[in-house]
Short mmCIF file of C-alpha atoms and ligand atoms in Angstrom, two decimals:
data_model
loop_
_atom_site.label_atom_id
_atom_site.label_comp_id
_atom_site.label_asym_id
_atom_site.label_seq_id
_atom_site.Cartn_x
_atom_site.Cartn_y
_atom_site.Cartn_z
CA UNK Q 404 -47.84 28.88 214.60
CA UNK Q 405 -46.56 24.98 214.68
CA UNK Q 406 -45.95 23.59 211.52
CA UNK Q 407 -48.82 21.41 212.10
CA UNK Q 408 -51.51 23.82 213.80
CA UNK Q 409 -52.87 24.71 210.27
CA UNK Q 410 -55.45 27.69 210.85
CA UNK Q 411 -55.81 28.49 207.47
CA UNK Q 412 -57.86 26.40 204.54
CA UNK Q 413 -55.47 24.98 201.93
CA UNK Q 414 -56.34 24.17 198.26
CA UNK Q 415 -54.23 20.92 198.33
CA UNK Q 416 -54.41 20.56 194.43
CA UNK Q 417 -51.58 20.86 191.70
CA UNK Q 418 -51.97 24.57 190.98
CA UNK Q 419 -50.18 25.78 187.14
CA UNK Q 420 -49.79 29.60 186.68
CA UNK Q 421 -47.94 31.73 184.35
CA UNK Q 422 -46.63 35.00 183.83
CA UNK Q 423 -45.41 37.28 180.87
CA UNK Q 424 -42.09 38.84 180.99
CA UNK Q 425 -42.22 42.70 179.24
CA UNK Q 426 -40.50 44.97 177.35
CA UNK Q 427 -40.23 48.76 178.45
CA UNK Q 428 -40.76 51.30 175.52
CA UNK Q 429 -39.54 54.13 177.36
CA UNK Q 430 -39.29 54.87 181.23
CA UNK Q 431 -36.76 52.94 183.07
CA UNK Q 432 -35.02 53.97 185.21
CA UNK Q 433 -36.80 57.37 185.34
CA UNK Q 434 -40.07 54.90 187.00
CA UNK Q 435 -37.83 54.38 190.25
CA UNK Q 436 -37.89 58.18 190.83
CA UNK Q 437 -41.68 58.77 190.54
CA UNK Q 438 -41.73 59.59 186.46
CA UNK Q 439 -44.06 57.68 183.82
CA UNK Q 440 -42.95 54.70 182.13
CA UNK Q 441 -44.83 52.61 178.81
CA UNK Q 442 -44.58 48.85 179.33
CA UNK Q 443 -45.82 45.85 177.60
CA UNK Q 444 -46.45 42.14 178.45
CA UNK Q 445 -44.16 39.70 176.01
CA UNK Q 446 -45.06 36.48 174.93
CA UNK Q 447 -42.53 35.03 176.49
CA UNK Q 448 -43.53 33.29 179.86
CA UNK Q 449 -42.57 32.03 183.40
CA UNK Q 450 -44.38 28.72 184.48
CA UNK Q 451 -44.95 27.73 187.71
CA UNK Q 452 -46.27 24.02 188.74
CA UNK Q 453 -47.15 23.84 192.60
CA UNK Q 454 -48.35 20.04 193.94
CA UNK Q 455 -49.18 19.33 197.80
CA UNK Q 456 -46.99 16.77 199.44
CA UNK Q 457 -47.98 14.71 202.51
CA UNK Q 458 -44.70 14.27 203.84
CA UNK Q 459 -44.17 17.83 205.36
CA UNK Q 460 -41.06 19.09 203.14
CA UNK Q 461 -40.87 21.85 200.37
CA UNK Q 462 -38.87 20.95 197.50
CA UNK Q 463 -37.69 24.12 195.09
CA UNK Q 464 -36.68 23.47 191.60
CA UNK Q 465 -36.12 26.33 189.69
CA UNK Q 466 -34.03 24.66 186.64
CA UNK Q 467 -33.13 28.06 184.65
CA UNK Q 468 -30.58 28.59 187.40
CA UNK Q 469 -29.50 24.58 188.60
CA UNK Q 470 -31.46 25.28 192.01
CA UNK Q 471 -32.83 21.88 193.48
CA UNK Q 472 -33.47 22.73 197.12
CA UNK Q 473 -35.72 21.19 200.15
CA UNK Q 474 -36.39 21.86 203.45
CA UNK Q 475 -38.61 20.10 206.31
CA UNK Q 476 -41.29 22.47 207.85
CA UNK Q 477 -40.19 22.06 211.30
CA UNK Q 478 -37.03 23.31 210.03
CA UNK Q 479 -39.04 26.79 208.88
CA UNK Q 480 -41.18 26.96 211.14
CA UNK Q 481 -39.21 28.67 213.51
CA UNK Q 482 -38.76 31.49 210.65
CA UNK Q 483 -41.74 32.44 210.96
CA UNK Q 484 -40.65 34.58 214.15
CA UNK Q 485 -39.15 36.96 211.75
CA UNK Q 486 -42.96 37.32 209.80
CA UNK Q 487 -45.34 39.37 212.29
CA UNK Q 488 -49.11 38.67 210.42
CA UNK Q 489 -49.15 42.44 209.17
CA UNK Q 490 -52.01 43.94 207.46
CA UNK Q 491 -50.32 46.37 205.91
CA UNK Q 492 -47.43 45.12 203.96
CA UNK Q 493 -44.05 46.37 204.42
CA UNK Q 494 -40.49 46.17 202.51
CA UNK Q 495 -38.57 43.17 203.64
CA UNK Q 496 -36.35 44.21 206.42
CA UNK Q 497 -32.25 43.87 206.69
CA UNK Q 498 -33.20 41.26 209.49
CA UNK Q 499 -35.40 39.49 207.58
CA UNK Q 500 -33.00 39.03 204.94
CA UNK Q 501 -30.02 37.94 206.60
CA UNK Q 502 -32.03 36.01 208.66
CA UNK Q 503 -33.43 33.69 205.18
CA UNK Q 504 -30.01 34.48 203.25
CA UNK Q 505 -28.26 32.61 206.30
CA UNK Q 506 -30.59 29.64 206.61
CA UNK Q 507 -30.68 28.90 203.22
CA UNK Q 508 -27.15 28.44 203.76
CA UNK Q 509 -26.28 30.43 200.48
CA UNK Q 510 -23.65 32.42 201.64
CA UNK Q 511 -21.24 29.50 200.59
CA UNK Q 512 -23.58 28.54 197.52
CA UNK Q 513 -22.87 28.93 194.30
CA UNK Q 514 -23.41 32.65 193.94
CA UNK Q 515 -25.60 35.84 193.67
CA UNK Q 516 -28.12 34.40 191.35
CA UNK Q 517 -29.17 31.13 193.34
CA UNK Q 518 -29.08 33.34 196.68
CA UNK Q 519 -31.25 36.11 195.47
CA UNK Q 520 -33.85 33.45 193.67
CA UNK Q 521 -34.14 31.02 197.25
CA UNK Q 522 -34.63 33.94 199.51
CA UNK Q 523 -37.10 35.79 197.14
CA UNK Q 524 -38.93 31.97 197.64
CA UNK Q 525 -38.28 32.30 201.26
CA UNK Q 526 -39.99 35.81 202.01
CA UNK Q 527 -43.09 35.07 200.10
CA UNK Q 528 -43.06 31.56 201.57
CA UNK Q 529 -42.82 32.93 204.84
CA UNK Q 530 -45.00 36.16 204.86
CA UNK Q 531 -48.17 34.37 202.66
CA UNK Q 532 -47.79 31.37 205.19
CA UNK Q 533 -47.85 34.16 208.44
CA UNK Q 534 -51.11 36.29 206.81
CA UNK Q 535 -52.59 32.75 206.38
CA UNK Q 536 -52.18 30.67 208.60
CA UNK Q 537 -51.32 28.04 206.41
CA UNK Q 538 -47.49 26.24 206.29
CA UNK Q 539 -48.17 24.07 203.27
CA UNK Q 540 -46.41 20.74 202.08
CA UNK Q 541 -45.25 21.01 198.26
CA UNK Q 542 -43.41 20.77 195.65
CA UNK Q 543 -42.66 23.73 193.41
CA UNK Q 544 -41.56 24.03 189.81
CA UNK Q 545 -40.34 27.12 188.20
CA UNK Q 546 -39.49 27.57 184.76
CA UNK Q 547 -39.02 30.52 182.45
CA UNK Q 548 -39.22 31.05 178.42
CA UNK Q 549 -37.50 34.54 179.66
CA UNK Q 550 -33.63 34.51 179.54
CA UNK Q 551 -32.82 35.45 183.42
CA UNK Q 552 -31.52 38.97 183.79
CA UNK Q 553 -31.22 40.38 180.56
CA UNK Q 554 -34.01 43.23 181.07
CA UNK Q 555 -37.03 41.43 180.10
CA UNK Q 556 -38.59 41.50 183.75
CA UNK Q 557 -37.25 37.57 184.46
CA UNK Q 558 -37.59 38.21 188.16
CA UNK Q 559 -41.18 39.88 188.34
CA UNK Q 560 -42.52 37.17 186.46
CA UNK Q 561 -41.12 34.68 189.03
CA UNK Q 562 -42.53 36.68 191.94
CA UNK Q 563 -45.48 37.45 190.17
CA UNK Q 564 -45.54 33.33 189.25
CA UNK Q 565 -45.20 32.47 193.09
CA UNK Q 566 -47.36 35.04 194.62
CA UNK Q 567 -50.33 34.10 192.38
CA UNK Q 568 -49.64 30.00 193.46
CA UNK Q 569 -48.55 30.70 197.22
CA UNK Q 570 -51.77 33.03 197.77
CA UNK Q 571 -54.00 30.79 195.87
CA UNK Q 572 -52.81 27.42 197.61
CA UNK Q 573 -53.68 29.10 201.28
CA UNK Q 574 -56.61 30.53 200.20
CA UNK Q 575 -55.83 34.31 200.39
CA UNK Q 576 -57.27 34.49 196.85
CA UNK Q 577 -59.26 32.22 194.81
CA UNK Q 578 -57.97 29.80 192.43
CA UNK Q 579 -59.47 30.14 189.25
CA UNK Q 580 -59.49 27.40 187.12
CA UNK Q 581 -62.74 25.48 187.25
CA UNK Q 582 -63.31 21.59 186.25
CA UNK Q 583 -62.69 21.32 182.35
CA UNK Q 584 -61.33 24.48 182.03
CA UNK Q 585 -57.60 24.92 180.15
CA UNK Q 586 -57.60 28.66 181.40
CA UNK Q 587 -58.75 31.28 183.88
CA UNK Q 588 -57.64 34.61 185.13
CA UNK Q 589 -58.28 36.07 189.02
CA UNK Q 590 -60.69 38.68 189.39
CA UNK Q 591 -59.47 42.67 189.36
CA UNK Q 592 -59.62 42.85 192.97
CA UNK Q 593 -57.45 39.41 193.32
CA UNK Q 594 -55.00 40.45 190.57
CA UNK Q 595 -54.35 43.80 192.72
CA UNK Q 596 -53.51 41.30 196.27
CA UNK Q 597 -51.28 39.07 193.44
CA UNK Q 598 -49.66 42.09 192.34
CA UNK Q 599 -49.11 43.36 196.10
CA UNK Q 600 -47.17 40.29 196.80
CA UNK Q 601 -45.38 39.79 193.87
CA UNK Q 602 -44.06 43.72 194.31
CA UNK Q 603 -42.80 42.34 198.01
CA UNK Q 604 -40.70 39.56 195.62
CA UNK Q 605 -39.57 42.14 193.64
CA UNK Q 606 -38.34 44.26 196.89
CA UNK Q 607 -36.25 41.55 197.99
CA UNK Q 608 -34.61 40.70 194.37
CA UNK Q 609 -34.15 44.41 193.25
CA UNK Q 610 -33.92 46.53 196.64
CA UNK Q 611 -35.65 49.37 195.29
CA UNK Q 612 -38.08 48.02 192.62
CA UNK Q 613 -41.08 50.94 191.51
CA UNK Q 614 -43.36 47.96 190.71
CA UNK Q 615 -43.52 48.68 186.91
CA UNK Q 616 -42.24 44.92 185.84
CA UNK Q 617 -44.73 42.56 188.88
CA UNK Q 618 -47.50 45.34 187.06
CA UNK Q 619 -47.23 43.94 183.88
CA UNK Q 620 -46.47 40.60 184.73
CA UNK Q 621 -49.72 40.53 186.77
CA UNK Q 622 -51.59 42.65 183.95
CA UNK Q 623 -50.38 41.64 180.63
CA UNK Q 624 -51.18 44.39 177.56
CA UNK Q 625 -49.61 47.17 177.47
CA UNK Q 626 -49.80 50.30 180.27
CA UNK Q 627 -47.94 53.47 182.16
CA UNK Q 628 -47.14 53.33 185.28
CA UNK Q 629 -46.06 56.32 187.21
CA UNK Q 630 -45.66 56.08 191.08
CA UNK Q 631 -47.78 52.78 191.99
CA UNK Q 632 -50.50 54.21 189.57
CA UNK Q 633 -51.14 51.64 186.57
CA UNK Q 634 -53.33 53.28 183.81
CA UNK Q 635 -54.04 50.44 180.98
CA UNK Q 636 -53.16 51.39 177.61
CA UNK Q 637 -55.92 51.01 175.53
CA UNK Q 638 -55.52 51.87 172.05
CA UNK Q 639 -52.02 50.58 171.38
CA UNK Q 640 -51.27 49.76 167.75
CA UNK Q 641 -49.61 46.63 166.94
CA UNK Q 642 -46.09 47.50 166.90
CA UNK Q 643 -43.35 45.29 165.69
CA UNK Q 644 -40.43 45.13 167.66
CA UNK Q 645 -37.03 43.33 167.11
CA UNK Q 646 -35.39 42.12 170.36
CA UNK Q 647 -31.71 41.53 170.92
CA UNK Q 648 -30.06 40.16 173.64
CA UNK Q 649 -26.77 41.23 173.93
CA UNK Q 650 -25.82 38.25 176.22
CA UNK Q 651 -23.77 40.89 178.75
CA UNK Q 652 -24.72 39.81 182.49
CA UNK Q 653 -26.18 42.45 184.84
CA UNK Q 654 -27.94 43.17 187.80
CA UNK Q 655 -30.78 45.36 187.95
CA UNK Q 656 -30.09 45.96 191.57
CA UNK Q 657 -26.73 47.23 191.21
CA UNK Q 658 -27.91 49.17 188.27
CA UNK Q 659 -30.55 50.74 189.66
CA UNK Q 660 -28.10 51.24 192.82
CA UNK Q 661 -25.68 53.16 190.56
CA UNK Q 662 -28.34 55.70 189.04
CA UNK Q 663 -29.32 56.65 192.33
CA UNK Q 664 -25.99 57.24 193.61
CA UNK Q 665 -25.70 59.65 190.51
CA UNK Q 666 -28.26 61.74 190.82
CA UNK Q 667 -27.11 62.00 194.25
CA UNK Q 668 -24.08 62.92 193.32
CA UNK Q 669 -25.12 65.36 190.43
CA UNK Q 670 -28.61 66.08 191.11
CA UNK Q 671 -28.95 69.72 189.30
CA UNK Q 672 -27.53 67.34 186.15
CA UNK Q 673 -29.55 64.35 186.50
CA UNK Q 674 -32.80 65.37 187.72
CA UNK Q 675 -33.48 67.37 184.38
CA UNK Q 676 -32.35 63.97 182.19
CA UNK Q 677 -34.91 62.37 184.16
CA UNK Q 678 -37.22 65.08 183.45
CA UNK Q 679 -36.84 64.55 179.75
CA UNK Q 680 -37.41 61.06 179.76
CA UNK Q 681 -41.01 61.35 181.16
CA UNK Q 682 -41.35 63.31 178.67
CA UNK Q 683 -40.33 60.65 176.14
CA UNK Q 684 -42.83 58.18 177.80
CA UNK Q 685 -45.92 61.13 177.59
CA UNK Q 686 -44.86 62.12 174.08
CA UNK Q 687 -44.74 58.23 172.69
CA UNK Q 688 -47.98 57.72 174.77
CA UNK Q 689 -49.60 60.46 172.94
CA UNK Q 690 -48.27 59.37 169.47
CA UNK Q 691 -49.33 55.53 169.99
CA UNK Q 692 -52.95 56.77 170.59
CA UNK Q 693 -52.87 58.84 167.82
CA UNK Q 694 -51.82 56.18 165.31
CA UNK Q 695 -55.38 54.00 166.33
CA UNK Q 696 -57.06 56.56 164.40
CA UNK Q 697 -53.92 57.71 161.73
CA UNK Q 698 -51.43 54.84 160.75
CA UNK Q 699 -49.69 57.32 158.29
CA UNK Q 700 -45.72 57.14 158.39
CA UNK Q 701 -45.19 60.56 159.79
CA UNK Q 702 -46.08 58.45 163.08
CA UNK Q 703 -43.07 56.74 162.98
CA UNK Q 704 -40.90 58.87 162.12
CA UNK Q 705 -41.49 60.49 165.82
CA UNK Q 706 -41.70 57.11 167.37
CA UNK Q 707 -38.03 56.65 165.87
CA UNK Q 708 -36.81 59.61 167.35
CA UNK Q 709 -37.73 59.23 170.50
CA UNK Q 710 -35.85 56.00 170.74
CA UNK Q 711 -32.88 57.49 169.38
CA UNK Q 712 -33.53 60.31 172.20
CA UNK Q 713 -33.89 58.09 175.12
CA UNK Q 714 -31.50 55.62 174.24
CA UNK Q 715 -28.72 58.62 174.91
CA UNK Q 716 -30.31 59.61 178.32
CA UNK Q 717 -29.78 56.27 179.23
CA UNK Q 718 -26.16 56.38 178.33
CA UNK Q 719 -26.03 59.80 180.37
CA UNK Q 720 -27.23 57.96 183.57
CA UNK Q 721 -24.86 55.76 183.53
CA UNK Q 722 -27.03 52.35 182.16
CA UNK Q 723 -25.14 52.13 178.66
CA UNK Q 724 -22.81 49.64 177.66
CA UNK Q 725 -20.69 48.78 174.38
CA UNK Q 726 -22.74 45.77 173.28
CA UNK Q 727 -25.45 47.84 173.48
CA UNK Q 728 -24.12 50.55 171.51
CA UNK Q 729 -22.97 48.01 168.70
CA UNK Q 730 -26.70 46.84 168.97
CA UNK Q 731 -27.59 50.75 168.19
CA UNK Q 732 -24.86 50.80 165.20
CA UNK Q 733 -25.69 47.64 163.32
CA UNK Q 734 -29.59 48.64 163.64
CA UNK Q 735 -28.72 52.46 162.31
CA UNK Q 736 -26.21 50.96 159.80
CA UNK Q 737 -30.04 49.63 157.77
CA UNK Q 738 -31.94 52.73 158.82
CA UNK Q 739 -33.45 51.34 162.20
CA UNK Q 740 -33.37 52.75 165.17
CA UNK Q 741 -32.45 51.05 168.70
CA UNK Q 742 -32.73 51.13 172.53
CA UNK Q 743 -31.91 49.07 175.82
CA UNK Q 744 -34.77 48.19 177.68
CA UNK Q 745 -35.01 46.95 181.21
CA UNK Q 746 -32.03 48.08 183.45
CA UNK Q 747 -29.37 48.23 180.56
CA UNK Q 748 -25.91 47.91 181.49
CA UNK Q 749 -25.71 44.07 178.64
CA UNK Q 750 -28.73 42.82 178.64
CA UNK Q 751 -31.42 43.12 176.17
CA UNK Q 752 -32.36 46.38 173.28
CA UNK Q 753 -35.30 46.45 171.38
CA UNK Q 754 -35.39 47.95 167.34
CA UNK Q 755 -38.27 49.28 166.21
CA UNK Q 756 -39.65 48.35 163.03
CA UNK Q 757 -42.33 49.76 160.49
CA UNK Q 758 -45.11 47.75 159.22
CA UNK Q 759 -43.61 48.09 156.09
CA UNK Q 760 -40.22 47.38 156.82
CA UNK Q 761 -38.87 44.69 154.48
CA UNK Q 762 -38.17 41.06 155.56
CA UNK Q 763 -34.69 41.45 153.86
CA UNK Q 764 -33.98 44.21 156.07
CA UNK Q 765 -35.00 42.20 158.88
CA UNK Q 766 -33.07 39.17 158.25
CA UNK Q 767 -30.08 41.00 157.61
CA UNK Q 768 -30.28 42.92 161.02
CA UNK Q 769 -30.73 39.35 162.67
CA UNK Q 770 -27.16 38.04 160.72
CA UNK Q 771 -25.92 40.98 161.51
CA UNK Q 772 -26.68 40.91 165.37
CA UNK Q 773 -26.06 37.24 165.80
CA UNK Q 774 -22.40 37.73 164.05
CA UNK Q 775 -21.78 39.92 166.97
CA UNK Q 776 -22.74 36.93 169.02
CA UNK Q 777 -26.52 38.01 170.19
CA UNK Q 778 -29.41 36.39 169.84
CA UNK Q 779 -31.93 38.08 167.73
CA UNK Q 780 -35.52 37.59 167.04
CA UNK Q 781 -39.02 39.44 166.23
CA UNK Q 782 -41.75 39.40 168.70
CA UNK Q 783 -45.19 39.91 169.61
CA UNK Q 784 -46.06 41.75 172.32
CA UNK Q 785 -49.39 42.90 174.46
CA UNK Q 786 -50.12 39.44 176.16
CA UNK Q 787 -52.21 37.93 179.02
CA UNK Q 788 -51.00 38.93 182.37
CA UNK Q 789 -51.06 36.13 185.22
CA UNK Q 790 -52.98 32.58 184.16
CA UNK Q 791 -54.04 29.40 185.82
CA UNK Q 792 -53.94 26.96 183.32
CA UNK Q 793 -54.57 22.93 183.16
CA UNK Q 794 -51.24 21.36 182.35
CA UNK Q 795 -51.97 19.10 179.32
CA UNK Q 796 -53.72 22.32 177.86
CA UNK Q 797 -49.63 23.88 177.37
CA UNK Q 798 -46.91 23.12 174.74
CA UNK Q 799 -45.43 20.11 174.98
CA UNK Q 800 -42.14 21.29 175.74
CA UNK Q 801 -43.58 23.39 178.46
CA UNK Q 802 -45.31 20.38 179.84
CA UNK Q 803 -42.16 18.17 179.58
CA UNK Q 804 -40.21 20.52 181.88
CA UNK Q 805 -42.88 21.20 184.34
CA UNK Q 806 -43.20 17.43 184.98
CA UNK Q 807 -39.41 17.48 185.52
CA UNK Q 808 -38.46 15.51 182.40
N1 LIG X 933 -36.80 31.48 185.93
C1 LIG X 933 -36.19 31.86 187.05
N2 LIG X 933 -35.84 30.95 187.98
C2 LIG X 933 -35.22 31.35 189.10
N3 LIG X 933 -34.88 32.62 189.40
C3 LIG X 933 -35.19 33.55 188.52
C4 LIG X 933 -35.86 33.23 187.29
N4 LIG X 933 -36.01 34.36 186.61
C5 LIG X 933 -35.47 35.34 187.37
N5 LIG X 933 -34.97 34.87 188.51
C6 LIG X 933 -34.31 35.65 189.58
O1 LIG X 933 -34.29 37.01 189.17
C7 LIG X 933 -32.93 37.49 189.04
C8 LIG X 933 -32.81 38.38 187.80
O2 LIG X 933 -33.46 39.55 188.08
P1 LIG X 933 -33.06 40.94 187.42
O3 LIG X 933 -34.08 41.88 187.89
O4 LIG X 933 -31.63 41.28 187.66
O5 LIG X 933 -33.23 40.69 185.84
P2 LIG X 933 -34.53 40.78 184.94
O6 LIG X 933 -35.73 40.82 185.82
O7 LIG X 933 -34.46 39.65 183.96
O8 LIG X 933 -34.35 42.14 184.15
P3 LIG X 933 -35.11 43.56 184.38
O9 LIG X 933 -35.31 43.70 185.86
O10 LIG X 933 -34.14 44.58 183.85
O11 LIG X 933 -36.33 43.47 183.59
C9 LIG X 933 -32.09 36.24 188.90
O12 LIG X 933 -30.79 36.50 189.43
C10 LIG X 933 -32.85 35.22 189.73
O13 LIG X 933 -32.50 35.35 191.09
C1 LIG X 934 -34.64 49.70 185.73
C2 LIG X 934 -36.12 49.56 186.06
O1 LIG X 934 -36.74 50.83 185.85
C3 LIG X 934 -36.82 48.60 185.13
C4 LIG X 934 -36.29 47.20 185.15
O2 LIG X 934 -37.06 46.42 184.24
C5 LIG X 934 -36.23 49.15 187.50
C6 LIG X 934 -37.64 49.29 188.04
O3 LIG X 934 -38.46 50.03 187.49
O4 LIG X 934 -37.90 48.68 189.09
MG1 LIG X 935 -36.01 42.34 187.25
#
C-alpha cells in the first residue's frame, strides 16, 4: 500500500474515547496461567483525542510520560512490509518489534517507558492501517487520570484507548457518537474487535499479557476472567475500597517474567499456590453474590480473610515487596486488612473497608499511609468500559489537557 493509495474509508473527524483503569480483587498473576481472576473497572480514566491532519504526518503526544513524537507517512509506509493483512490476529513477532523499536529510534531515547509506549503506538498503527487499508493523517492525544505502572491497568487502558480510536477512524468499527450526543458506547460485537486489538497492545507492552486488564478496560463493571473467557459479574455489592500507591516503580513485564521463571523452576511448589489462589477468586466470587441477597457482617469477615490469604501467596511467588508489606502493617495496625493488586512488586494495594467502617478510621489510615510517603485515597469502582464522548461534555481539566493547554 502507498501512503497515498487509500483503499479503506476514513472517518476524518476529531474522535474522543476513554477508558477505565481497574483494580484486581483477587487473581493476578494466577490469570497468566489459565486460573480465574475478579476485576473491576475504576473511575479513574485514560483519554484519548484523535484529529485528521491534511499534511500527511502523525504527531504522538502522550504527556504522562514527556513523549512528543512525529513522523511523515512516507516515512512508515515502508513498515508496513512487516504487517501481512491477517485475518486472524497473531502476537507481535521479535521482527516486528525490533523492526518499530529501531525506527522509532528509541534505543538511544530516554528509556524503557517512552520505548515501550511509541512502539505499542506503532504496532496498532501499523496492523489497523494493514487490515484497513487506511494510512491516516493525525494527531493523537493521550492522557491518563491512572498513575502509569503502579498496577492499576495504565497500559490496557492506553491500548484499549487507541484501538477503539485507530479502528474507529478507518472504519473497522463504527464510531458511535451521533450529532448532539455527549456519550455513546460500541455495540457488543464492536467492543469484542476493540478488545481484540487492544489485547495485541497489551502483547507488545507486557509480553505475555492473559487479557484480564484490555477486558475491563473495554468492559467496565466488574467480571472473571479465566483463559480469554469474560463472564460479567452481575450482582456485585458496592464495596468500598481504599487504594494506596506505594510509589515503588515496576514493570509488569518483568514481573510477570519472574513468576514464570519460578514455577519453572519449582513447579511441584508453585503450581499448588496457584491452585489456591483460584480458589480465592471462586470463593470471593461466591461470597460477593451472596451478599446481594445477605449484607450481614459475617460476609466480611470472609472477604477479609481472603485478602489476608492471597496477599501471602503473592509474597510466595515472588510479587511482594516492603512498601507493600508496610501498606499491609499500617492497614492491620486499625483492624483492616490489605493486598497488592496488579503485578505487585511497588506499585499499588487496595484495603478493604466495611460499610460501617468509621471515617476516623479512614482518615487515620490515609495519615498514616501518606507519612510513609504514599498516596492514599477511597474510590469507587464498577465503571463504564470504553466511551466516545463530545469534548466540551468532559471536566474541564480533562478538556484543558486534551486541547494541549
Ligand atoms: N497514559 C499513558 N501514556 C503513555 N504510555 C502509557 C500510559 N499509561 C501506560 N502507558 C504505558 O504502559 C506502561 C506501564 O504498563 P505496566 O503494565 O507496567 O503498568 P500498569 O498497566 O499501570 O500496571 P498493571 O499492568 O499491573 O495493571 C508504561 O511504561 C507506558 O509505556
Ligand atoms: C499480573 C497480571 O496478572 C495483572 C496485571 O494487572 C498480568 C496479566 O494478567 O496480564
Ligand atoms: Mg499493565
Amino acid at each position: 500500500m502507498e501512503a497515498g493509495d487509500i483503499q479503506g474509508e476514513m472517518l476524518n473527524k476529531t474522535l474522543v474515547v476513554s477508558a477505565p483503569g481497574k483494580v484486581i480483587l483477587h487473581g493476578e498473576h494466577a490469570v497468566v496461567h489459565g486460573k480465574a481472576a475478579l476485576a473491576v473497572a475504576l473511575n479513574l480514566r485514560t483519554f484519548l483525542r484523535m484529529s485528521p491532519r491534511d499534511d500527511g504526518k502523525i504527531f504522538l503526544q502522550l504527556p504522562n510520560i514527556g513523549v512528543k513524537l512525529w513522523w511523515d507517512l512516507v516515512q512508515l509506509q515502508p513498515l508496513l512490509d512487516a504487517f501481512p493483512d491477517r485475518t486472524e490476529l497473531k502476537p507481535p513477532t521479535p521482527e516486528q518489534l525490533a523492526r518499530l523499536k529501531e525506527f522509532a529510534g528509541t534505543a538511544d531515547g530516554p528509556g524503557e517507558i517512552h520505548d515501550v509506549a511509541t512502539v505499542a503506538f506503532l504496532y496498532l498503527y501499523l496492523s489497523i492501517a494493514a487490515k484497513s487499508g487506511v494510512l491516516p493523517s493525525v494527531e493523537l492525544l493521550v492522557w491518563s487520570e491512572l498513575p502509569t505502572g503502579a498496577g492499576l491497568g495504565s497500559s490496557a487502558a492506553y491500548s484499549v484507548c487507541l484501538a477503539a480510536a485507530l479502528l474507529s477512524e478507518c472504519s473497522v468499527v463504527g464510531y458511535p457518537l451521533g450529532e448532539g450526543q455527549s456519550l455513546a458506547r460500541w455495540t457488543e460485537e464492536e467492543l469484542d474487535v476493540i478488545n481484540k486489538w487492544a489485547f495485541q497492545g497489551e502483547q507488545v507492552i507486557h509480553g505475555n499479557p492473559s487479557g484480564v486488564d484490555n477486558a475491563v478496560g473495554t468492559w467496565g463493571g466488574a467480571l472473571r476472567y479465566q483463559s480469554g473467557k469474560i463472564t460479567p459479574l452481575k450482582r456485585v455489592p458496592t464495596l468500598r475500597i481504599l487504594l494506596t500507591n506505594t510509589k515503588v516503580p515496576r514493570s509488569t513485564k518483568a514481573l510477570v517474567a519472574g513468576v514464570r521463571e519460578k514455577l519453572l523452576k519449582f513447579p511441584a511448589i508453585m503450581e499448588p499456590v496457584l491452585i489456591s489462589i483460584d480458589a480465592i477468586s471462586r470463593e470471593c466470587e461466591g461470597v460477593l453474590e451472596a451478599m446481594a441477597d445477605d449484607s450481614s457482617q459475617g460476609h466480611y469477615s470472609v472477604l477479609e480473610e481472603l485478602v489476608d490469604i492471597n496477599q501471602h501467596h503473592l509474597d510466595v511467588i515472588g510479587v511482594g515487596h516492603p512498601a507493600l508489606d508496610r501498606v499491609c502493617q499500617a492497614t492491620a495496625a486499625l483492624g483492616l486488612h490489605s493486598k497488592l493488586t496488579g503485578a505487585g512488586g511497588g506499585g499499588c494495594a487496595i484495603t478493604l473497608l466495611r460499610p460501617d467502617t468509621p471515617p476516623s478510621v479512614v482518615e487515620t489510615a490515609v495519615r498514616d499511609l501518606s507519612r510513609c510517603g504514599f498516596a492514599c485515597w477511597e474510590t469507587d469502582i464498577g465503571g463504564p468500559g470504553v466511551c466516545a464522548h463530545a469534548l466540551p461534555s468532559l471536566k474541564a481539566d480533562v478538556v484543558k489537557v486534551l486541547n494541549g493547554i
